[in-house]
CSV table of N, CA and C in Angstrom, one decimal:
chain,number,residue,atom,x,y,z
A,21,MET,N,-6.3,-16.6,-31.1
A,21,MET,CA,-5.3,-16.6,-29.9
A,21,MET,C,-4.4,-15.3,-29.3
A,22,TYR,N,-4.0,-15.0,-30.2
A,22,TYR,CA,-3.1,-13.9,-30.3
A,22,TYR,C,-3.5,-12.6,-29.7
A,23,ILE,N,-5.0,-12.3,-29.5
A,23,ILE,CA,-5.9,-11.0,-29.1
A,23,ILE,C,-6.1,-11.8,-27.2
A,24,ILE,N,-6.1,-13.0,-27.2
A,24,ILE,CA,-6.1,-13.7,-25.7
A,24,ILE,C,-4.9,-13.4,-25.1
A,25,VAL,N,-4.0,-13.7,-25.6
A,25,VAL,CA,-2.3,-13.6,-25.0
A,25,VAL,C,-2.0,-12.1,-24.8
A,26,THR,N,-2.3,-11.7,-25.9
A,26,THR,CA,-2.2,-10.0,-26.1
A,26,THR,C,-2.8,-9.1,-24.5
A,27,ILE,N,-4.1,-9.7,-24.2
A,27,ILE,CA,-4.8,-9.1,-23.0
A,27,ILE,C,-4.4,-9.2,-21.9
A,28,LEU,N,-3.8,-10.8,-21.6
A,28,LEU,CA,-3.6,-11.1,-20.4
A,28,LEU,C,-2.0,-10.8,-20.1
A,29,LEU,N,-1.4,-10.3,-20.8
A,29,LEU,CA,0.0,-9.7,-20.9
A,29,LEU,C,-0.5,-8.4,-20.6
A,30,ILE,N,-0.8,-7.9,-21.2
A,30,ILE,CA,-1.4,-6.1,-21.0
A,30,ILE,C,-2.0,-5.8,-19.5
A,31,SER,N,-3.1,-7.0,-19.1
A,31,SER,CA,-3.5,-6.8,-17.5
A,31,SER,C,-2.3,-7.2,-16.3
A,32,LEU,N,-1.5,-8.3,-17.0
A,32,LEU,CA,-0.5,-8.8,-16.0
A,32,LEU,C,0.4,-7.6,-15.9
A,33,LEU,N,0.8,-6.8,-17.3
A,33,LEU,CA,1.8,-5.8,-16.6
A,33,LEU,C,1.0,-4.5,-16.3
A,34,LEU,N,0.1,-3.9,-16.1
A,34,LEU,CA,-1.2,-3.3,-15.5
A,34,LEU,C,-1.0,-3.4,-14.1
A,35,PHE,N,-1.2,-4.8,-13.7
A,35,PHE,CA,-1.2,-5.5,-11.9
A,35,PHE,C,0.3,-5.0,-11.5
A,36,ILE,N,1.1,-5.4,-12.2
A,36,ILE,CA,2.8,-5.2,-12.0
A,36,ILE,C,2.9,-3.6,-11.9
A,37,LEU,N,2.1,-2.8,-12.5
A,37,LEU,CA,2.7,-1.4,-12.6
A,37,LEU,C,1.8,-0.9,-11.4
A,38,PHE,N,0.4,-1.5,-11.3
A,38,PHE,CA,-0.3,-0.8,-10.3
A,38,PHE,C,0.6,-1.1,-8.8
A,39,ASN,N,0.6,-2.3,-8.7
A,39,ASN,CA,1.9,-2.7,-7.3
A,39,ASN,C,3.0,-2.1,-7.3
A,40,TRP,N,3.1,-1.4,-8.1
A,40,TRP,CA,4.7,-0.8,-8.3
A,40,TRP,C,4.5,0.8,-7.6
A,41,LEU,N,3.6,1.2,-8.0
A,41,LEU,CA,3.4,2.5,-7.9
A,41,LEU,C,2.8,2.6,-6.4
A,42,MET,N,1.9,1.7,-6.0
A,42,MET,CA,1.3,1.5,-5.0
A,42,MET,C,2.1,1.6,-3.6
A,43,GLY,N,3.3,0.8,-3.9
A,43,GLY,CA,4.5,0.6,-3.4
A,43,GLY,C,4.4,-0.6,-2.0
A,44,TYR,N,3.9,-1.8,-3.1
A,44,TYR,CA,3.8,-2.7,-2.4
A,44,TYR,C,4.9,-3.9,-2.7
A,45,LYS,N,6.1,-3.7,-2.3
A,45,LYS,CA,7.0,-4.2,-2.4
A,45,LYS,C,8.0,-4.7,-1.1
A,46,LYS,N,8.7,-5.5,-0.8
A,46,LYS,CA,9.5,-6.0,0.1
A,46,LYS,C,10.2,-4.9,1.0
A,47,GLY,N,9.9,-4.6,1.9
A,47,GLY,CA,10.6,-3.4,3.0
A,47,GLY,C,9.8,-2.4,2.8
A,48,ASN,N,8.8,-2.1,2.3
A,48,ASN,CA,7.4,-1.4,2.2
A,48,ASN,C,6.5,-1.8,3.8
A,49,ASN,N,6.1,-1.1,4.5
A,49,ASN,CA,5.2,-0.8,5.7
A,49,ASN,C,4.1,-0.5,4.7
A,50,ILE,N,2.7,-1.5,4.8
A,50,ILE,CA,1.5,-0.6,4.2
A,50,ILE,C,0.3,-1.0,5.4
A,51,ILE,N,-0.1,0.4,5.6
A,51,ILE,CA,-1.3,0.5,6.8
A,51,ILE,C,-2.6,1.1,6.4
A,52,ASP,N,-3.5,0.2,6.3
A,52,ASP,CA,-4.7,0.8,6.2
A,52,ASP,C,-5.5,1.0,7.1
A,53,PHE,N,-6.6,2.5,6.8
A,53,PHE,CA,-6.8,2.9,8.7
A,53,PHE,C,-8.0,2.4,8.3
A,54,ASN,N,-9.6,2.7,8.9
A,54,ASN,CA,-10.8,3.0,8.7
A,54,ASN,C,-11.5,4.1,8.9
A,55,GLU,N,-10.7,4.9,9.0
A,55,GLU,CA,-11.0,6.2,9.2
A,55,GLU,C,-9.9,7.7,8.3
A,56,SER,N,-10.3,8.3,7.9
A,56,SER,CA,-9.4,9.5,7.3
A,56,SER,C,-8.9,10.6,8.3
A,57,TYR,N,-7.8,10.3,7.9
A,57,TYR,CA,-7.2,11.5,9.1
A,57,TYR,C,-6.5,12.9,8.5
A,58,PHE,N,-7.3,14.1,8.5
A,58,PHE,CA,-7.0,15.2,7.9
A,58,PHE,C,-6.0,16.5,8.6
A,59,ASN,N,-5.9,16.1,10.1
A,59,ASN,CA,-4.5,16.3,11.0
A,59,ASN,C,-3.4,16.0,11.0
A,60,PHE,N,-2.3,16.5,10.6
A,60,PHE,CA,-1.4,15.7,10.6
A,60,PHE,C,-0.8,15.0,12.0
A,61,ASN,N,-1.0,15.5,12.7
A,61,ASN,CA,-0.5,15.1,14.1
A,61,ASN,C,-1.7,13.7,14.8
A,62,GLU,N,-2.7,14.0,13.8
A,62,GLU,CA,-3.3,12.8,14.5
A,62,GLU,C,-3.0,11.7,13.8
A,63,TYR,N,-2.7,12.0,12.5
A,63,TYR,CA,-2.3,10.7,11.4
A,63,TYR,C,-1.1,10.0,12.1
A,64,ILE,N,-0.2,10.6,12.5
A,64,ILE,CA,1.5,10.2,13.0
A,64,ILE,C,1.0,9.5,14.5
A,65,GLU,N,0.0,10.1,15.3
A,65,GLU,CA,-0.3,9.2,16.1
A,65,GLU,C,-0.9,7.8,16.1
A,66,ALA,N,-1.7,7.8,15.2
A,66,ALA,CA,-2.4,6.7,14.5
A,66,ALA,C,-1.0,6.0,14.1
A,67,ILE,N,-0.7,6.0,13.3
A,67,ILE,CA,0.6,5.4,12.7
A,67,ILE,C,1.1,4.6,13.8
A,68,LYS,N,1.9,5.5,14.6
A,68,LYS,CA,2.4,4.9,16.1
A,68,LYS,C,1.6,3.9,16.5
A,69,LYS,N,0.6,4.3,17.4
A,69,LYS,CA,-0.2,3.2,18.1
A,69,LYS,C,-0.3,2.1,17.0
A,70,LYS,N,-0.7,1.9,16.0
A,70,LYS,CA,-1.0,0.7,14.7
A,70,LYS,C,0.4,0.0,15.2
A,71,LEU,N,1.5,0.7,15.2
A,71,LEU,CA,2.8,-0.2,14.8
A,71,LEU,C,2.8,-0.7,16.3
A,72,GLU,N,2.4,0.1,17.3
A,72,GLU,CA,3.0,-0.1,18.5
A,72,GLU,C,2.3,-2.0,18.9
A,73,ASP,N,0.8,-1.4,18.2
A,73,ASP,CA,-0.2,-2.9,18.5
A,73,ASP,C,0.6,-3.9,17.6
A,74,ASP,N,1.2,-3.8,16.9
A,74,ASP,CA,2.1,-5.1,16.6
A,74,ASP,C,2.7,-5.2,16.6
A,75,GLY,N,3.3,-4.8,18.1
A,75,GLY,CA,4.6,-5.6,18.2
A,75,GLY,C,6.2,-4.6,17.6
A,76,ARG,N,5.9,-3.8,17.2
A,76,ARG,CA,7.2,-3.0,16.8
A,76,ARG,C,7.6,-1.5,17.3
A,77,GLU,N,8.9,-1.3,17.3
A,77,GLU,CA,9.5,-0.3,18.2
A,77,GLU,C,9.2,1.1,17.8
A,78,VAL,N,8.5,1.8,18.0
A,78,VAL,CA,8.5,3.5,17.1
A,78,VAL,C,9.1,4.0,18.4
A,79,THR,N,9.5,5.3,17.4
A,79,THR,CA,10.7,6.1,18.3
A,79,THR,C,10.2,7.5,16.9
């Protein structure tokens, strides 16, 4: 019984740590693209386009 509880607690802590490290918390915007951008200017333009498509104001 203790082994199962320990495994569940460790799994929960790892999940919380992963979410914290990846930035999944209130106030952060997470953008996932279907393609990779190696050119910084293309990346910035893609972020601006995505935010504008979502109805946000971008400057």
